[in-house]
Coordinates of C-alpha atoms in Angstrom, one line a residue:
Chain A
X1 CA -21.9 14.2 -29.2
X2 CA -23.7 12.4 -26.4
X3 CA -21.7 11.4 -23.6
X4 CA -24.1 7.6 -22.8
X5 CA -26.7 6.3 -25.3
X6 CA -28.7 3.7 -23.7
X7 CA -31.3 2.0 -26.0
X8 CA -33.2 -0.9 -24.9
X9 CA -31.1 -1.9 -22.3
X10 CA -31.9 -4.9 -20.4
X11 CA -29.1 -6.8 -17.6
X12 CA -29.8 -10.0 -16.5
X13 CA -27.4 -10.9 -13.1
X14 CA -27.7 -14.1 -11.7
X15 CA -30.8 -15.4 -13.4
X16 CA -32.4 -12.0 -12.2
X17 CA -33.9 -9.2 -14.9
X18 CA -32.2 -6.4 -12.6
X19 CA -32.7 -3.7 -15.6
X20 CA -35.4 -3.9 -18.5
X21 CA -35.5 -2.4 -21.5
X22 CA -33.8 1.2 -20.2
X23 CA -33.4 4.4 -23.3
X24 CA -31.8 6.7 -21.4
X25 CA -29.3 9.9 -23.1
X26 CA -26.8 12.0 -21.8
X27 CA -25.3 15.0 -23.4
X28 CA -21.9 15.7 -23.4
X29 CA -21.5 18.2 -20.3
X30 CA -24.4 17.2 -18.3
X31 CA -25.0 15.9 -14.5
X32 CA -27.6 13.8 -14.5
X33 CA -29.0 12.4 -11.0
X34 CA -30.5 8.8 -11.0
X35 CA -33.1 8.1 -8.1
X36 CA -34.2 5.0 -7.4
X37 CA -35.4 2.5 -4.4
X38 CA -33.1 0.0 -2.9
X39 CA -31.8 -3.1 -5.5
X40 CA -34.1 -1.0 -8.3
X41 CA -30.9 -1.6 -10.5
X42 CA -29.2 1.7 -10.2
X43 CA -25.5 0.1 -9.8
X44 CA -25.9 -2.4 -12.1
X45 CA -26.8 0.3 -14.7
X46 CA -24.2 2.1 -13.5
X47 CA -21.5 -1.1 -13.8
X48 CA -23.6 -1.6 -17.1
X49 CA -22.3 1.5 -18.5
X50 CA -18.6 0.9 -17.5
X51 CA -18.8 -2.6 -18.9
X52 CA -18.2 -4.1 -15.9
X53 CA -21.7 -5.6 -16.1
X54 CA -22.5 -7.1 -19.8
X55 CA -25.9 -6.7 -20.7
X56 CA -28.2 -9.3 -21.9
X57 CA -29.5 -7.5 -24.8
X58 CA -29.7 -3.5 -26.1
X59 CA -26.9 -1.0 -26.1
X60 CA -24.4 1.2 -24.1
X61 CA -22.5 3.5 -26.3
X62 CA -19.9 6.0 -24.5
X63 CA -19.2 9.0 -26.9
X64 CA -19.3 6.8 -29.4
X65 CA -17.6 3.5 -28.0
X66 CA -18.3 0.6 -26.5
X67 CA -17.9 0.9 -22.7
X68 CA -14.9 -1.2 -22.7
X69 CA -13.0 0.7 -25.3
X70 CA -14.1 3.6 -23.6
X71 CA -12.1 2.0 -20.5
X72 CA -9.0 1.3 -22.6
X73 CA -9.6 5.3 -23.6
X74 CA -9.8 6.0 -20.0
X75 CA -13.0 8.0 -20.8
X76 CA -14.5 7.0 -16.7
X77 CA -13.9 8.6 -13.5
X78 CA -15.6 5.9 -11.3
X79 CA -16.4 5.9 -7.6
X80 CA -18.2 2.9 -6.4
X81 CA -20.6 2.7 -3.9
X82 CA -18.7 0.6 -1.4
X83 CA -14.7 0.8 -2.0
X84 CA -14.6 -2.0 0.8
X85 CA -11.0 -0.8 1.9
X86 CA -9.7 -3.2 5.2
X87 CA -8.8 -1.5 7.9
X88 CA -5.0 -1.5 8.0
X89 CA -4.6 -1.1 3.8
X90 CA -1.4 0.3 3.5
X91 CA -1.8 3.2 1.1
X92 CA -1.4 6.8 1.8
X93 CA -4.3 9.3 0.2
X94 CA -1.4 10.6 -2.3
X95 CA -0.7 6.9 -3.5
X96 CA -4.6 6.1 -3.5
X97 CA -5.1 9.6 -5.5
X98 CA -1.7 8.7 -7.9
X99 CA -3.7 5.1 -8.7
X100 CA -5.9 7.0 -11.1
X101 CA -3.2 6.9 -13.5
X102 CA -1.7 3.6 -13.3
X103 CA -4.2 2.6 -16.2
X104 CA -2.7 5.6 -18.5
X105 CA 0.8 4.7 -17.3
X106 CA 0.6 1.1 -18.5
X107 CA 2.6 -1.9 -17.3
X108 CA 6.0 -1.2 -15.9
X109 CA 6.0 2.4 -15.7
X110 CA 6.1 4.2 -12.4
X111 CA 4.6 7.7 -11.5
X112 CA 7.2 10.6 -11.9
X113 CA 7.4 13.7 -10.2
X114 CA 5.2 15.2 -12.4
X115 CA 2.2 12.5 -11.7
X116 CA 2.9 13.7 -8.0
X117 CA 2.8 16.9 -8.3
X118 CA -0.8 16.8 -10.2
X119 CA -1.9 14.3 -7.3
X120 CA -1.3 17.7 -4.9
X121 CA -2.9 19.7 -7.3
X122 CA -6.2 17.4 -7.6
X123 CA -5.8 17.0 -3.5
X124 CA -5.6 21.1 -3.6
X125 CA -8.3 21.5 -5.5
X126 CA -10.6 19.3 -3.5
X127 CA -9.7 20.8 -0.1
X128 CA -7.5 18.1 1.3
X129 CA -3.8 19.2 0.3
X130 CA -3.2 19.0 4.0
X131 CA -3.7 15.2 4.4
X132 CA -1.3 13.7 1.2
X133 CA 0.5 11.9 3.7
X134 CA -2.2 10.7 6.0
X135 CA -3.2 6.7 5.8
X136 CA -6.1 6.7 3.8
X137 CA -8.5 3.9 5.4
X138 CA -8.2 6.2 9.0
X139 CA -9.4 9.1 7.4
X140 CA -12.7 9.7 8.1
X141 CA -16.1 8.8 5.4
X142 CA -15.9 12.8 3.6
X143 CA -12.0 13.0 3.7
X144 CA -12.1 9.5 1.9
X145 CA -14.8 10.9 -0.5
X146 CA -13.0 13.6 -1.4
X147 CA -9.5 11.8 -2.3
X148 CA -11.8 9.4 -3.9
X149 CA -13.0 12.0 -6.4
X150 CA -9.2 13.3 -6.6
X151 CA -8.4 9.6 -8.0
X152 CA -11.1 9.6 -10.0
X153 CA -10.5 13.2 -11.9
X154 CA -6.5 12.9 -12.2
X155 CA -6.9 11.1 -15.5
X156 CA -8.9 14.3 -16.8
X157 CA -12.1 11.8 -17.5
X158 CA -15.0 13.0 -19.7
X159 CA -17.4 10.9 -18.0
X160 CA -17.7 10.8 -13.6
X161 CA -19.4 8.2 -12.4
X162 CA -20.5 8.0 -8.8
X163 CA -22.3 5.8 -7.2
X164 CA -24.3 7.0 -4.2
X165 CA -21.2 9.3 -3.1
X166 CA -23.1 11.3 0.1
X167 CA -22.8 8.0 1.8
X168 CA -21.2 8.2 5.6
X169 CA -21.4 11.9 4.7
X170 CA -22.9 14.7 7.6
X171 CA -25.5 17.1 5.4
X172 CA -23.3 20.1 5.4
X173 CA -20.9 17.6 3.9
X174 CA -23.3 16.7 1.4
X175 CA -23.7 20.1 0.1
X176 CA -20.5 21.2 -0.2
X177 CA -20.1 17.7 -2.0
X178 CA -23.1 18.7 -4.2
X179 CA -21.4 22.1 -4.8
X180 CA -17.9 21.1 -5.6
X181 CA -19.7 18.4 -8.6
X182 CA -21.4 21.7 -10.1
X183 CA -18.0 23.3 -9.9
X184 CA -16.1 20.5 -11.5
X185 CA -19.3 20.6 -14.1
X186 CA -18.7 24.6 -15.1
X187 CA -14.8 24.5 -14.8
X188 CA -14.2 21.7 -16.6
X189 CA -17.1 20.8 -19.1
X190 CA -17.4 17.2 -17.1
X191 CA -20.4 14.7 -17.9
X192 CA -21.5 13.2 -14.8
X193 CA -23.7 10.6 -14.1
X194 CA -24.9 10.2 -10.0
X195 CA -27.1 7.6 -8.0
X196 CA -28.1 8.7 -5.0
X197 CA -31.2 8.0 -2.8
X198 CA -31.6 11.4 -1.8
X199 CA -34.1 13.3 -4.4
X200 CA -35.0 16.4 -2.4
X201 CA -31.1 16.9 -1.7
X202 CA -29.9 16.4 -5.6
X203 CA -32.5 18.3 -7.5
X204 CA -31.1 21.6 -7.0
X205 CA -27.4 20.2 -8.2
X206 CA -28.4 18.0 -11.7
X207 CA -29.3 19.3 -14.3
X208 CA -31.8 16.0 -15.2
X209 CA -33.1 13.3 -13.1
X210 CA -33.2 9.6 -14.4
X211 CA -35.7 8.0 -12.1
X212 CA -35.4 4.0 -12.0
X213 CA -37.5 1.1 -10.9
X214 CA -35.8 -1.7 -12.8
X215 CA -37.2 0.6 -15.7
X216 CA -37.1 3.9 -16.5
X217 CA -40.1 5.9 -15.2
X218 CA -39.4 9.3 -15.4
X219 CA -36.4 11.3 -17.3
X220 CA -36.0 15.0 -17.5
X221 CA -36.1 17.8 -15.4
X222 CA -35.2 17.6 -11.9
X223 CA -37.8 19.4 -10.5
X224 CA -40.6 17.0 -12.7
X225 CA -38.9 14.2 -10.6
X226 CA -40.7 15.7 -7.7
X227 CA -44.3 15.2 -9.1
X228 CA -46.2 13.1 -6.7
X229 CA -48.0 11.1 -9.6
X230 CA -44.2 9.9 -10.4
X231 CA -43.1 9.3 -7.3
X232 CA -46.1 6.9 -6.0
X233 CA -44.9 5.1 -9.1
X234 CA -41.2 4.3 -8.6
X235 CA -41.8 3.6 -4.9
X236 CA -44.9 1.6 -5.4
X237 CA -46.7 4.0 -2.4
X238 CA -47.3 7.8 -1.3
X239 CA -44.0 9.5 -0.7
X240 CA -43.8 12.4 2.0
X241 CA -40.9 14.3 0.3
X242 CA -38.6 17.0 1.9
X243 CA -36.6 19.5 -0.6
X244 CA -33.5 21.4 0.1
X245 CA -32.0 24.4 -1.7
X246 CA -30.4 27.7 -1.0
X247 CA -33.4 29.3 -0.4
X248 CA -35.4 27.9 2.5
X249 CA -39.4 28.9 2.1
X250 CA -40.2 28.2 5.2
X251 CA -37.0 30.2 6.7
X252 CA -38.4 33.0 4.5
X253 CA -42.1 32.9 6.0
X254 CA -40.8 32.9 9.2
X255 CA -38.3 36.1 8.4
X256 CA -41.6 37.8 7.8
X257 CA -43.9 37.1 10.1
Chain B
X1 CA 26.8 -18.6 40.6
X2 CA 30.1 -18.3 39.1
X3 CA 29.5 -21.8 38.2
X4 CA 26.3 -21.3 36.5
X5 CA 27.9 -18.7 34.8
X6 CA 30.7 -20.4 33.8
X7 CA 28.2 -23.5 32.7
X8 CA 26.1 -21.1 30.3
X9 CA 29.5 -19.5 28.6
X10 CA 30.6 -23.1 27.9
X11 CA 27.0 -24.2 26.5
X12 CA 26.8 -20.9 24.2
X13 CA 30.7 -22.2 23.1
X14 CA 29.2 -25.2 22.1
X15 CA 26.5 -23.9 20.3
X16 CA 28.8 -21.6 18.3
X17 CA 31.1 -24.3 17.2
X18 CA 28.1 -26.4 16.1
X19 CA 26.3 -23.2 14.1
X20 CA 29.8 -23.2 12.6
X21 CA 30.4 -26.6 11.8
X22 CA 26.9 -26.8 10.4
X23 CA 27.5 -23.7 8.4
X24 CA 30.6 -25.6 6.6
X25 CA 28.3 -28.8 5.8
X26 CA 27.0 -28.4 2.5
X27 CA 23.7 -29.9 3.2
X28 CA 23.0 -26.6 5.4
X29 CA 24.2 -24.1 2.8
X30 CA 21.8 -25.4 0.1
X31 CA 19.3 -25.2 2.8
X32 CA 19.8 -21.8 3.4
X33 CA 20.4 -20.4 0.3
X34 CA 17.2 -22.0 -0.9
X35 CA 15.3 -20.9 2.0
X36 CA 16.5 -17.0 1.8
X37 CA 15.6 -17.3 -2.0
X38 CA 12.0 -18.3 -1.3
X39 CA 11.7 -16.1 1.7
X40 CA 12.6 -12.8 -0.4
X41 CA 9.8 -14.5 -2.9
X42 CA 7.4 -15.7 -0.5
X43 CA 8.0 -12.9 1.5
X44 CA 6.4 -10.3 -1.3
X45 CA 4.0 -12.2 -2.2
X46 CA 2.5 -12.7 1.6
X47 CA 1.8 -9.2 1.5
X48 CA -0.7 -9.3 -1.5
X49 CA -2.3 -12.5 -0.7
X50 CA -3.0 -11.4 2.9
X51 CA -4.4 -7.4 1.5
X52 CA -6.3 -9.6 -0.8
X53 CA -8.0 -11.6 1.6
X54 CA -7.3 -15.0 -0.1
X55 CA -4.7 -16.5 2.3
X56 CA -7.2 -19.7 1.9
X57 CA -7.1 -19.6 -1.2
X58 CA -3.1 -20.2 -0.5
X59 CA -4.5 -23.1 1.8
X60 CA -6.0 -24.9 -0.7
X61 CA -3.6 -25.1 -3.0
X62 CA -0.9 -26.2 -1.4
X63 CA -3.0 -29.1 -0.3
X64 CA -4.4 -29.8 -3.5
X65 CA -0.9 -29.7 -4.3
X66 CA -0.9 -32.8 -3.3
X67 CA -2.7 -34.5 -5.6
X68 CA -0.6 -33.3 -8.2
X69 CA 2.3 -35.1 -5.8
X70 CA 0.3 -38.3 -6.3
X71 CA 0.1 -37.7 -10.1
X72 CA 3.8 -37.8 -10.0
X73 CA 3.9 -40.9 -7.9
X74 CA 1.9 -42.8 -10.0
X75 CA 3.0 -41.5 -13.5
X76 CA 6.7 -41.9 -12.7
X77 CA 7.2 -38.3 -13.9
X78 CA 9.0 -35.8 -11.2
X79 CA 6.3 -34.6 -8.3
X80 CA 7.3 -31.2 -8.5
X81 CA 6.4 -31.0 -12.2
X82 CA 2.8 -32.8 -11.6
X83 CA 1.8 -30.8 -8.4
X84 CA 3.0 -27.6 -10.3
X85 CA 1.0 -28.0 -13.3
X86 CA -2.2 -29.4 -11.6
X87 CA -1.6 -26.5 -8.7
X88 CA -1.9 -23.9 -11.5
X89 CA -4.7 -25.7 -12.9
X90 CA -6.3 -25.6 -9.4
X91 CA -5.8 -21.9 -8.9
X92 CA -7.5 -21.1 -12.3
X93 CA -10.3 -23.1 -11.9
X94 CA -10.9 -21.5 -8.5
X95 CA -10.8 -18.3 -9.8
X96 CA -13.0 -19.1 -12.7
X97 CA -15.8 -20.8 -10.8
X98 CA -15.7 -18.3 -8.3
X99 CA -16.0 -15.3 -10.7
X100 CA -18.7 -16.6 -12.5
X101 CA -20.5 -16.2 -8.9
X102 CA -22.5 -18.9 -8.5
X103 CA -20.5 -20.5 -6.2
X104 CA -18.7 -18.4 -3.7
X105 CA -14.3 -18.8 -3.6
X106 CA -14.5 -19.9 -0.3
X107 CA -16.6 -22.8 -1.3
X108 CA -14.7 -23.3 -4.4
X109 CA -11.8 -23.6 -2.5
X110 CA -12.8 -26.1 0.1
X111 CA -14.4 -28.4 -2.4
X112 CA -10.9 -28.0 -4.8
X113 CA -8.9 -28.5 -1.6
X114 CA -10.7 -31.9 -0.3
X115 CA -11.4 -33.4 -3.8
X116 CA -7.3 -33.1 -4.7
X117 CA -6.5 -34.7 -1.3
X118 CA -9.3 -37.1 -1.8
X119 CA -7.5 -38.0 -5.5
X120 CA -3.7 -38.0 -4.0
X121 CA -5.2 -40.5 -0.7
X122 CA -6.1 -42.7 -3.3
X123 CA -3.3 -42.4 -5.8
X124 CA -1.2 -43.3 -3.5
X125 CA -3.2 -46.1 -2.5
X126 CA -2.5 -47.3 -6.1
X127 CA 0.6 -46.6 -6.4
X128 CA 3.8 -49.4 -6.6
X129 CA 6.4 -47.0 -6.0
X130 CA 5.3 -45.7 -2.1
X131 CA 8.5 -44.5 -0.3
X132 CA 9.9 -42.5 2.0
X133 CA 9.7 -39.4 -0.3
X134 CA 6.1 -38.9 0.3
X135 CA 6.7 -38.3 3.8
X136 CA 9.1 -35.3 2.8
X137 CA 6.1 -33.6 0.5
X138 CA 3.6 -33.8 3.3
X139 CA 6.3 -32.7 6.1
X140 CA 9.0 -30.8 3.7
X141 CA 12.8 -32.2 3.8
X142 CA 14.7 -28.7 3.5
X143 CA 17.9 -30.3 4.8
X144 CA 17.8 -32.7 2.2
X145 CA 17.4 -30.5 -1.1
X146 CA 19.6 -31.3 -3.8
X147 CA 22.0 -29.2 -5.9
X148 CA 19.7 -29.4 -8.6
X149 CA 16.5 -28.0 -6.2
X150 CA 18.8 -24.9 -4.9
X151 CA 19.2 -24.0 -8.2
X152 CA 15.8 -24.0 -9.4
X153 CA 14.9 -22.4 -6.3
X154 CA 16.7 -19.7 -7.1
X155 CA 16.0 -19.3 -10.6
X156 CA 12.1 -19.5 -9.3
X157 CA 12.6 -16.7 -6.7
X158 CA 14.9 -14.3 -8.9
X159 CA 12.7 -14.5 -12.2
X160 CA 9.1 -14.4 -10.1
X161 CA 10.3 -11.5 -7.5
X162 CA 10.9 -9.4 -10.6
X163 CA 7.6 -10.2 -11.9
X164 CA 5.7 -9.2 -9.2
X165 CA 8.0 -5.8 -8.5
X166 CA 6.7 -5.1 -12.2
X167 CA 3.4 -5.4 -11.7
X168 CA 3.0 -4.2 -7.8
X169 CA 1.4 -1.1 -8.7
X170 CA -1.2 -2.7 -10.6
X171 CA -1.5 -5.8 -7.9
X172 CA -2.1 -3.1 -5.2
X173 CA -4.5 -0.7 -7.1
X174 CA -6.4 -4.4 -8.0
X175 CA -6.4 -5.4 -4.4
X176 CA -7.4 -1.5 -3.4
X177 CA -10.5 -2.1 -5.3
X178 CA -10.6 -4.4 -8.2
X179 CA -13.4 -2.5 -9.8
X180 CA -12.2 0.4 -9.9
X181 CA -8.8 -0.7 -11.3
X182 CA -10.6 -2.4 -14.6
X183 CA -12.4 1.4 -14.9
X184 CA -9.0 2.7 -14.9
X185 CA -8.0 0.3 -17.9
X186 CA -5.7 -1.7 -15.8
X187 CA -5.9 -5.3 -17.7
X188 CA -7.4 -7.2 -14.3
X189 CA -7.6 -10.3 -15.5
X190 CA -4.3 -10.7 -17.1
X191 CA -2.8 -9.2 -13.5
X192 CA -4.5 -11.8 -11.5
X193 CA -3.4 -14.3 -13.8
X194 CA 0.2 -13.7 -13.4
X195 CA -0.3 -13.5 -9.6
X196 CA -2.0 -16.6 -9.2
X197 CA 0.3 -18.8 -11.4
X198 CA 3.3 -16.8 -9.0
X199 CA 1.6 -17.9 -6.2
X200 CA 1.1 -21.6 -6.9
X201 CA 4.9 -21.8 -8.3
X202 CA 6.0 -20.6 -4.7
X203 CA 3.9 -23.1 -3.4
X204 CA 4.9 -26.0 -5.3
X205 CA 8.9 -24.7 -4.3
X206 CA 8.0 -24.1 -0.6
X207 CA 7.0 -28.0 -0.4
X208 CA 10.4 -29.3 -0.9
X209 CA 11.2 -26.4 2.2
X210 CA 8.4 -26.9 4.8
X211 CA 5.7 -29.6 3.2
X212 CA 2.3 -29.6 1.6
X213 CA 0.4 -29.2 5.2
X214 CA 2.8 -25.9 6.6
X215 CA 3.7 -24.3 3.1
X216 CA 0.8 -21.7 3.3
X217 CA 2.0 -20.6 6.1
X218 CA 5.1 -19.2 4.6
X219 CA 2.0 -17.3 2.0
X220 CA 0.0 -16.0 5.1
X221 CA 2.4 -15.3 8.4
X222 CA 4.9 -12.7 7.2
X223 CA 2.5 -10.4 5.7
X224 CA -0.4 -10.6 8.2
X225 CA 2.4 -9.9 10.8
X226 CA 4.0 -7.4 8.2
X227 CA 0.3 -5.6 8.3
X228 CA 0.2 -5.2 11.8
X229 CA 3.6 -3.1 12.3
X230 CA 3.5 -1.0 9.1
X231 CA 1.6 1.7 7.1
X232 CA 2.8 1.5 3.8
X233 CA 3.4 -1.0 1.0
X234 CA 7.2 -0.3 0.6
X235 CA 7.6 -1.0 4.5
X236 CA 5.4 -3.7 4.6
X237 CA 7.0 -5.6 1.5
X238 CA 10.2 -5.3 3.7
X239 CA 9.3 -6.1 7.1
X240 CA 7.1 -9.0 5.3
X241 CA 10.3 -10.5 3.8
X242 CA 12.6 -9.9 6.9
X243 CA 10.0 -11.9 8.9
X244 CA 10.3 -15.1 6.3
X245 CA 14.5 -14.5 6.6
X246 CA 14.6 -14.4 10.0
X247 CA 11.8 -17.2 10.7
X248 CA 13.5 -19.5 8.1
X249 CA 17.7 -18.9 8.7
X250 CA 16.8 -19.3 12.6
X251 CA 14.5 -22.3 12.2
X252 CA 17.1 -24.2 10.1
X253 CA 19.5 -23.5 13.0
X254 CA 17.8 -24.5 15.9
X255 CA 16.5 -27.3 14.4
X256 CA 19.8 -28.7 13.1
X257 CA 21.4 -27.4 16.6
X258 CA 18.4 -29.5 19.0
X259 CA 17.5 -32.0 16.1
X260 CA 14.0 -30.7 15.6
X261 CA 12.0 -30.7 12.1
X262 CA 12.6 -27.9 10.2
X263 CA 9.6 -27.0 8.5
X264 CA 7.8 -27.2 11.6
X265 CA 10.1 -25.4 13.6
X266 CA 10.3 -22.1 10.6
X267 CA 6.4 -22.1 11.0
X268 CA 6.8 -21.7 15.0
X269 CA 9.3 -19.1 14.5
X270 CA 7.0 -17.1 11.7
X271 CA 4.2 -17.5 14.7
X272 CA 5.7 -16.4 17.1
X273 CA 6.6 -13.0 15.2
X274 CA 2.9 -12.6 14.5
X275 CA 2.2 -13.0 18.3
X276 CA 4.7 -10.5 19.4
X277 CA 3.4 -8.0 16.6
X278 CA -0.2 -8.2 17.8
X279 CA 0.4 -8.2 21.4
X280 CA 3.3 -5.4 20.9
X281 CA 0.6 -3.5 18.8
X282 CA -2.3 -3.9 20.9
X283 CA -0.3 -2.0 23.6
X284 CA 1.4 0.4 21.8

């Protein structure tokens, strides 16, 4: 089964066309990058395929169900792009990581030991098992990234959805970031979707790239996502592009010479 | 200075007597036990309207409460009923207008909040039956509440305090990030609903208390000085509520004991509390 079917999608917010006419498919098990210039329409897809968006005409079908009863199936781990959070919120990483199951729990039902002890798990598994205690909006831009993605996998989804998640994030950060995704991919057979502006950084991580320009230019493998004639497309100019992966080639020419 | 001393005991002396002669009066009882029920309710629900950023949002409908006020005035039916429906009223139509997001809530709110006062100025100007009363809506008349207020006070305070201790998970993972709750399948809309409504039946009670112009204060003060002195929702639902106590059993005393207004001497108190906790907090 597919985990998104998009067919003909188009979003209209405002009075603005902010996505035309998109077919986009993602198998069940998947990470697919989306790449994109700034207000190209990435989010909105994104909120398109969470229903938090309603789309003016086409599809969104989440392993087979409309986004919003795939909400009431809690089928999404989300992470927004900007979670906004004042300074002084009063919530503690374990209550922000235990708010991932609020929507399973339903109305007038309170977490029980048991919900805790899988929030230390989730903030185990993510590397923060230390900081359950610490208030949330002081930690810093990775540390809330990371408890962000505990909230958003406590539910055990079948669809993550992040939305440019690197953000505030120092490179090493990223990577690891990158990494942990792949490992959350293979361990747990998890679909994800990801916006991010950085091609060169996510090609090595996806398995496909979406690239989007209000439409869809390019889908497929990452590395095709790197082809100049594609590029100089969804920017509109020439793009100077710099790749990373685990093997540097220039580190490598260097070793030899 | 013996004599000074002796002159301070006997002022304190008198001041106790009259705290406990006013304690016997039943005009003060019914003041207080209406003003701690609305400060447990108020104090609770300060918290989330100040996390939410929408503490204008409480601004504007208390004064568009007052149009519902004049609805009651002119229609001869009771002005707590008319401001409470046409408060709700108000509060949804904010919300609606402003979700649609063609119009932003703070602009919502201000045209809302001057077009009911613009509709009560010139009710009233209509109306035959101007008295005394209206004076008490704008200003509050807590020393005058009726054993028939107290005890809708505290029916409004016990049944909406419940509601909201039911629902506080879901009102703070909503005012955490709204988004995010509806992708969690927490029913947002319905949430905010019940929240909003709560919040416009403690402002149409908190009239009666402190008046249509201070009642938001009662909705903002507690929990913005609650914010500044705690670091979790538990402690800051409590301290929230302890400030609204402690600002509204004092004010009712000191204004009874130097013949001051009570509504406006309750807000002084509440900002006076959010003074010391942002100076005390800026040093410490």
């Amino acid at each position: 089964m597919n985990a998104v079917e998009i067919k003909n999608l188009t979003t209209v917010l405002n009075g603005i066309e902010v996505i035309k006419n998109i077919n986009l498919t993602l198998e069940q098990g998947k990470f697919l990058g989306i790449v994109g210039p700034n207000g190209c329409g990435k989010t909105t897809l994104l909120r398109t395929i969470i229903g938090s968006a309603t789309p003016l005409s086409g599809s969104v079908t989440v392993f087979g169900m409309t986004p919003k009863e795939a909400v009431k199936a809690h089928i999404f781990g989300y992470l927004p792009q900007n979670q906004n959070i004042i300074n002084n919120f009063p919530a503690r990483s374990m209550d922000v990581v235990l708010m991932g199951l609020y929507g399973q729990l339903g109305l007038f039902r309170w977490p029980t030991k048991k919900h805790k002890q899988k929030a230390y798990e989730m903030l185990d598994i993510l590397g923060m098992s230390g900081l359950g205690n610490a208030t949330f909006s002081k930690l810093s831009g990775g540390q809330k990234q990371r408890i962000s993605i505990a909230r958003a996998l406590i539910n055990n989804p079948k669809l993550l959805i992040l939305d440019e998640p690197s953000t505030g994030i120092d490179m090493v950060g990223q990577t690891d970031f990158y990494q942990l995704l792949k490992e959350l991919q293979n361990q747990i057979g998890l679909s994800i979707i990801m916006v991010s502006h950085d091609i060169g950084a996510i090609t090595t991580f996806v398995d496909e790239i979406a690239c989007i320009n209000k439409t869809l230019y390019y889908h497929g493998n990452p590395f095709g996502a790197l082809d100049r004639q594609v590029l100089e497309k969804l920017y509109g100019r020439k793009v100077s592009l710099v790749t990373h992966s685990d093997c540097c080639s220039q580190c490598d020419k260097n070793k030899h010479e | 200075m013996t004599a000074a001393a002796n002159a301070i005991k006997i002022n304190m002396n008198e001041y106790i007597n009259a705290a406990k002669e006013a304690l016997s009066m039943s005009f003060i009882q019914r003041a207080l036990i209406s003003g701690i029920m609305l400060g447990i309710f108020s104090g609770i629900i300060s918290v989330f309207i100040v996390l939410r950023r929408i503490s204008f949002l409480g601004s504007g409908i208390s004064h568009a409460a007052f149009g519902g006020v004049a609805i009651g005035f002119v229609t001869g039916i009771n002005p707590i009923f008319t401001a409470l429906a046409y408060s709700i009223l108000t509060a949804i139509g904010i919300e609606q207008i402003s979700a649609k997001g063609k119009v932003s809530e703070d602009t919502a709110i201000g045209i809302f909040f001057a077009s009911s006062m613009a509709l009560g100025i010139v009710l009233i100007g209509l109306s035959t039956s101007y008295n005394v009363d209206l004076h008490g809506y704008l200003f509050g008349s807590i020393l005058a509440i009726t054993h028939s207020d107290m005890t809708a006070t505290i029916a409004m305070s016990l049944i909406l305090t419940t509601v909201i201790i039911l629902i506080t998970k879901e009102l703070h993972f909503i005012t955490f990030n709204e988004e995010l709750a509806y992708s969690s399948g927490i029913r947002v809309r319905l949430i905010k609903f019940i929240f909003i409504t709560s919040m416009a039946i403690a402002i149409v009670t908190g009239i009666k208390l402190v008046g249509v112009i201070l009642v938001s204060a009662l909705l903002v003060i507690p929990g913005a000085t609650a914010n500044l002195i705690t670091n979790s929702l538990f402690k800051m639902i409590i301290a929230s509520s302890f400030i609204t106590l402690f600002s509204i059993i004092s004010g009712i005393s000191i204004s009874y004991l130097f013949n001051l207004a009570p509504g406006g001497t309750i807000v002084l108190i509440m900002s006076a509390c959010f003074a010391a906790a942002y100076f005390l907090r800026k040093r410490y």
